[in-house]
Amino acid sequence: MSTPTPTQPRGFRNPIESAESLRQHSGSDYHFIPKHIGELLVEAGVISYLQLKEALIEQSKSAGVRLGDILENQGLATREEIDQALCKRFGVPFVHLSHFDIDPEALKLLPAHFARKHQVLPLLLEKDRLMVAVSDPTDIDLINMMRFITGYMVEIGVATPEDISLGISRCYGGEEVRHALEHIDASPASEPYHMDANEAETIANQRPVVQLVQNLILDAMARRASDIHIRPGEKRCEVHFRVDGQLINIQSFDKHLLPALVSRIKIISNLDISERRLPQDGRSRIRYKNKVVDLRISIMPSVHGESVVVRLLDTQFAMASLEQLGFSGDDATRLRHLLTRNNGIFLVTGPTGSGKSTTLYTALSHIRKQNVNIITVEDPVEYRVDGITQVQVNHHTGYTFARALRHILRHDPDVIMVGEIRDQETARMAVESALTGHLVLSTLHTNDAATTVTRLLEIGIEPYLVNSSLLGVLAQRLVRANCPHCLIEESIDPGIRKELGVTDDEVFYKGKGCEHCHETGVHGRRAVYELLTVSNALKALMSQHANASEIQAQAIQDGMSQLTDHALNLARQKLISLAEVYRVRLE
């Protein structure tokens, strides 16, 4: 079933995108319809009656789970279509906030902390009526609370949770920075290297600074950011979020706020706030929308002050399927066959940031359905998964990957995941574990699948051990997916066409940038890969110490599609740009 663009939802009204349109649609244009949300979705052609019936059966098995959440998780309806059905039932307008001309007078009636806590955004003040965007039109207590706080009659419109979070960040972010600057007690002359530690701690614990740091993290989560960058300059500091692999400038603030901001981040990550001349690494944890998110903090001194990077990791991460990562039908099937083996070693390779951990955890989520004992040894443990024993290595105490593996083998494992093979000792332990009746998953830093095989031999693993233990190698990269709402024809340099073997008459597309992708032209990332499975012919080559090109040629003959070809195929489907193919190509 094809998914429509949010501007043209199936069977529903077009969203309201301006204050004037909201005024025109207010009141009499909407009426309550006493029908179940599922019926309205069926009537709109979003789902079939059979799909509704199956979703209701699924809902009966899960107490407290809403039908809309089940339909969204199953990919049968988008969040916007579900919200549109709610609007139709309760007789309220559906609003797009990306370019909505929000009334500044309306914003003054609800404080930022209330808007963030309850996920509401004031839109328009019209005489005695305040129009507010909410994500849940059934929350009567919240509506009454807003009436009490503001003293106005409150009318609601519905917007998606993501739209509201981004709107709050856009409308209240500057106000929060100004509020923090007005209330901190630091002298403008205070420099980060000279401020007294007690003074820094006092400032960092003041309410405006606490809220500013908390809101910065919440905004990053709302935008699906993987990292927050705080970069000090000579007079101002820049805040960037990394979203879908790209750094996006979010805001800037006065340099005098930096010591307070950095000190607050140090406090929540248990770092030494008096140390400003040496790098520090820490971690913290925050709860957001019933999720636990891990924060990895890196603080580094620079000529203009301390630079901060905060990495955000969903500790309860779980992917539904390999297909969601971007694995095609045949390759997903081959990968599942490898993961059902009861012994052998499977490796995922690629540079840092290529999604290796995500792929391994998705594989573990698939394996754990088989009711087996899974143990991981990692540095650090990135994602927390129920039903899996996860072990953290500690190099300071000598508890290395190899040493942890020796203890794990006495713990009756069926499946072992080693975070990374870095040396001969770890590689040998992993191979020996695979040979003694365990399925071993791990990562290796190599560029392609064929080089991984020769790398194991170079580390010092004997060819007969590699032959007996290696099941397959997955080499992957992450590419930025085109935003489907703003595709335009891509202008391509002739040199890139020649390098990739693309003819002059082939047309490719990229995202121009629109409200749905925050003007980046990109929405989400997906894996491009090559999957090498070890055949008898490959084993014969490995026994002869064959080089990487010979192994690659045989793997292709056995049916492996090269990573560059896979990326090129996605570009031909308009899913990614040709520039992305050129960026991740393998020579």
PDB file of N, CA, C and O in Angstrom, residues 28 87 165 173 185 253 419:
ATOM      1  N   SER A  28     -17.922  26.313  13.725  1.00  0.00           N
ATOM      2  CA  SER A  28     -19.053  25.639  13.090  1.00  0.00           C
ATOM      3  C   SER A  28     -18.672  24.647  12.003  1.00  0.00           C
ATOM      4  O   SER A  28     -19.483  23.836  11.594  1.00  0.00           O
ATOM      5  N   CYS A  87      -9.227  13.820  14.515  1.00  0.00           N
ATOM      6  CA  CYS A  87      -9.808  15.146  14.276  1.00  0.00           C
ATOM      7  C   CYS A  87     -11.215  15.027  13.690  1.00  0.00           C
ATOM      8  O   CYS A  87     -12.125  15.770  14.076  1.00  0.00           O
ATOM      9  N   SER A 165       6.758  19.361  19.150  1.00  0.00           N
ATOM     10  CA  SER A 165       8.087  19.467  19.775  1.00  0.00           C
ATOM     11  C   SER A 165       8.975  20.450  19.032  1.00  0.00           C
ATOM     12  O   SER A 165       9.675  21.268  19.634  1.00  0.00           O
ATOM     13  N   GLY A 173      12.789  28.541  22.283  1.00  0.00           N
ATOM     14  CA  GLY A 173      14.227  28.351  22.480  1.00  0.00           C
ATOM     15  C   GLY A 173      14.976  29.636  22.758  1.00  0.00           C
ATOM     16  O   GLY A 173      15.775  29.732  23.699  1.00  0.00           O
ATOM     17  N   ASP A 185      24.327  34.510  37.755  1.00  0.00           N
ATOM     18  CA  ASP A 185      25.028  35.490  38.581  1.00  0.00           C
ATOM     19  C   ASP A 185      26.487  35.681  38.173  1.00  0.00           C
ATOM     20  O   ASP A 185      27.262  36.315  38.887  1.00  0.00           O
ATOM     21  N   PHE A 253      24.394  31.368  21.096  1.00  0.00           N
ATOM     22  CA  PHE A 253      24.134  32.122  22.324  1.00  0.00           C
ATOM     23  C   PHE A 253      25.414  32.841  22.755  1.00  0.00           C
ATOM     24  O   PHE A 253      26.525  32.536  22.289  1.00  0.00           O
ATOM     25  N   GLY A 419      31.936  -7.014  20.883  1.00  0.00           N
ATOM     26  CA  GLY A 419      31.770  -5.668  20.331  1.00  0.00           C
ATOM     27  C   GLY A 419      32.710  -5.361  19.194  1.00  0.00           C
ATOM     28  O   GLY A 419      32.313  -4.776  18.187  1.00  0.00           O
TER      29      GLY A 419
END
